[in-house]
Amino acid sequence: MRVPLSWLREYVDLAADATPEDVLAALVTVGFEEEDVHRFDITGPVVVGQVVSLEAEPQSNGKTINWCQVDVGEEHGGIRGIVCGAHNFVAGDKVIVTLPDAVLPGPFPIAARKTYGHVSDGMIASARELGLGDEHNGIVVLSDLGIDAPVGTDAIALLGLDDVAVEINVTPDRGYAFSLRGVAREYSHATGATFRDPAERDFAELQPGSGHTTVVEDVAPVRGNIGASEFVTRVVRGVDPSRPTPPWMVARLSLAGMRSLGVLIDITNYVMLELGQPLHGYDLDKLAGGITVRRANPGEKMTTLDGVERTLHVEDLLITDESGPIGLAGVMGGGTTEMSDTTRNVLIEAANFDPTTIARSARRHKLPSEASKRFERGVDPLIPFVAARRAADLMVELAGGTLTEEGGALFAEVFVSEIELPAGFVQGLIGVDYTDDEITGALTTIGADVTASEEGSGWTVIPPTWRPDLTDKWTLAEEVARIHGLDRIPSVLPTPPSGRGLTAHQQGRRRVADALAAAGLVETPSFPFTTDVQNDLHGSASGAHLPSIRLANPLDGQAPYLRRSLIPGLLQTAHRNISRGLTDLAIFETGVVFLPEPGVDYGTEDVPPLGERPSDETLAQLNASIPPQHRFISALLTGNVAPRQPGRPAEAAGLVEALDAVRVIAAAAGVEIDVVQAERAALHPGRTGSLLVAGEEVGYVGELHPAVAEGADLPGRATVFELDLDRILSLAGGRVVAASLSTFPAATQDVSLTLPAEVPAADVQAALAEGAGALLESVRLVDDYRGDGVPKGSKSLTFALRFRADDRTLTAAEATAAKLAGVDVAAQRFGAALRD
């Protein structure tokens, strides 16, 4: 909300020397967030000048210019020669002259310059050049604005161009602050300055008369709320739409962020900003019969003021006459009855519409407006009569109209529910020892009616009509804290109760992610949306079709399915980074995947209303419609893990690095992960493995199939792995206890075995470990040789073994015996033999 300070001063006492920053600081103390300060960005000298003479001079380019002699006053140099291309003025007219050294919005500095054979010593300004509107075909003639000021008068102050506006962010629950009335009241709360309510008027003068009764026929109210609870109309006859909008009003509207669109429309916008009540003006002579407020019929259409024909929804609330729809209630008027240059009689509408209905219509038609922004947050139900009369008075004053006794009113009794505020509740919730007088004083200040209970146990509070956000004792407590200053709330952290905090599962997830990040991988979260093709390719080992959840309203129509795997998101992230020159990548993601079971219908057509808690049965149905969701952890490595250096070639990322990352996860989770040969449709044959924990498959690792990598626009090899993190953590068991460190030296030996080529090295390694027994501390494959000296169809595997005892130094004989025991197990299982 933009608030011109000259306008704010009309309703609250503002210090004469108050700066925009002072006003923003005060509003921040009562809970608003400062946004910006807006000015016209114009500096003088800009003065009133009078045209002494003008000579029309045709030019060779077909244009005719006026060589003018303009009197700007003795203090500004007297008569100056100025070239002007406009033709809407004559000698004797008073105009706005921008003299050299002035700066107009843009910025556009003014200087004496030679043009069209003359030295133009300044410029005669148009409305657009001054920032007062879009009119640029003619210059500003003061008599057209009803202004007669002495020559040489400062035009910046005369036209209100010295005003400044502060902008604050208004939260959705405080719609009353979308008005000067509301902001002035809040400034009063912040500073104690006297507030003058522009809505305080004698109710007798607000009665609209008769002859234009409105009918509401709402056969399908949203959530049981009738679409229009109030509808006030007033008639002003004999208006002159050609009259200019006063400069002070144009300046205020401009600072408030609205364009001047003609005096009649400007008045309705001005009153909306002033009181917070949206208004609409109809050309009375274009109305056909009375006004009916109703819901749209199926397939019904209307053309709004922006010239767009819109297909209406049955929930849309319409303003209609005998010709059909003439307005989309609370959002935008229709084109058939809009006010124009030919309008002579105006019907002013001030209504109170259902917030939910207006919000849905504005979003459905993607048509946010200043009116809908206020209606959907709640408008004071007592303000429509005041707003209609205020607009009518301005049309009489500024457009030459006559206020008639014609009009109509449809209104309902305004009922605000009482709220019980127990004694001691505010102090206990906020943590400040407010006195009873401070509590009642704060609530009375915001406009509430406070009555003490007879037993002395608290108060009964009736919130003001303009505060629909005050619905319970908690919101009242927040108001007390806000009015008395949030700085009074002590900065003391509460003591957390024992037994709270992260669960073991949550701690495990964080530990795993932190360990991968510490190992050099970068976490890259992505959207959980993909295609059914990607789900089939990466979600199943064979690439066969699997059921996926399709969104009813996807953000991207080309990716309407919830993911079954994290790999598609990593592929997109890798492609995006590679296209920007980042070719060496080691990225990972932890996130939820959605794994619907075949044959189960997870859809639901019955969406419960948002304004009330669903029943237990409805909640059970909603929970049943949610597919199983597992938290996975996946990674993708491509490019080099070490760049090329002098004397050292680059080291490409591959399966070794991927398996190292898997081992990091295993260590952080407290499990042992084994790898066995496997096949997957998306991975390279022969370079794929299943990952097992205690014999149960929990994921896979492998190099992307070349066709898949090419389809993802990855220029080289890429290695991926994916693990069911939830399952891994559930298999981790209890707390991992670190083993004690032996102080005795290790005995190291190597062993080379010849065995059939098809035997997996991991199985041989497991056999050696099993046979060697407790003395074996580690076993590691160091060589896989196939060639001369090894029989055809066989291979030679060399393992490095390390032995250690906890209580003594091992002898070479003990280490050799343990090694040969392992060789015996490998020989029995796989026919392995010691290589000579």
PDB file of C-alpha atoms in Angstrom, residues 57-65 87 116:
ATOM      1  CA  GLU A  57       6.532  28.059 -38.249  1.00  0.00           C
ATOM      2  CA  PRO A  58       6.110  25.187 -40.772  1.00  0.00           C
ATOM      3  CA  GLN A  59       9.195  22.988 -41.102  1.00  0.00           C
ATOM      4  CA  SER A  60      10.674  21.082 -44.013  1.00  0.00           C
ATOM      5  CA  ASN A  61       9.810  17.763 -42.352  1.00  0.00           C
ATOM      6  CA  GLY A  62       6.101  18.619 -42.532  1.00  0.00           C
ATOM      7  CA  LYS A  63       5.863  19.513 -38.853  1.00  0.00           C
ATOM      8  CA  THR A  64       4.761  22.913 -37.615  1.00  0.00           C
ATOM      9  CA  ILE A  65       6.311  24.293 -34.446  1.00  0.00           C
ATOM     10  CA  HIS A  87      -0.956  23.428 -30.538  1.00  0.00           C
ATOM     11  CA  TYR A 116      14.483  24.494 -35.387  1.00  0.00           C
TER      12      TYR A 116
END
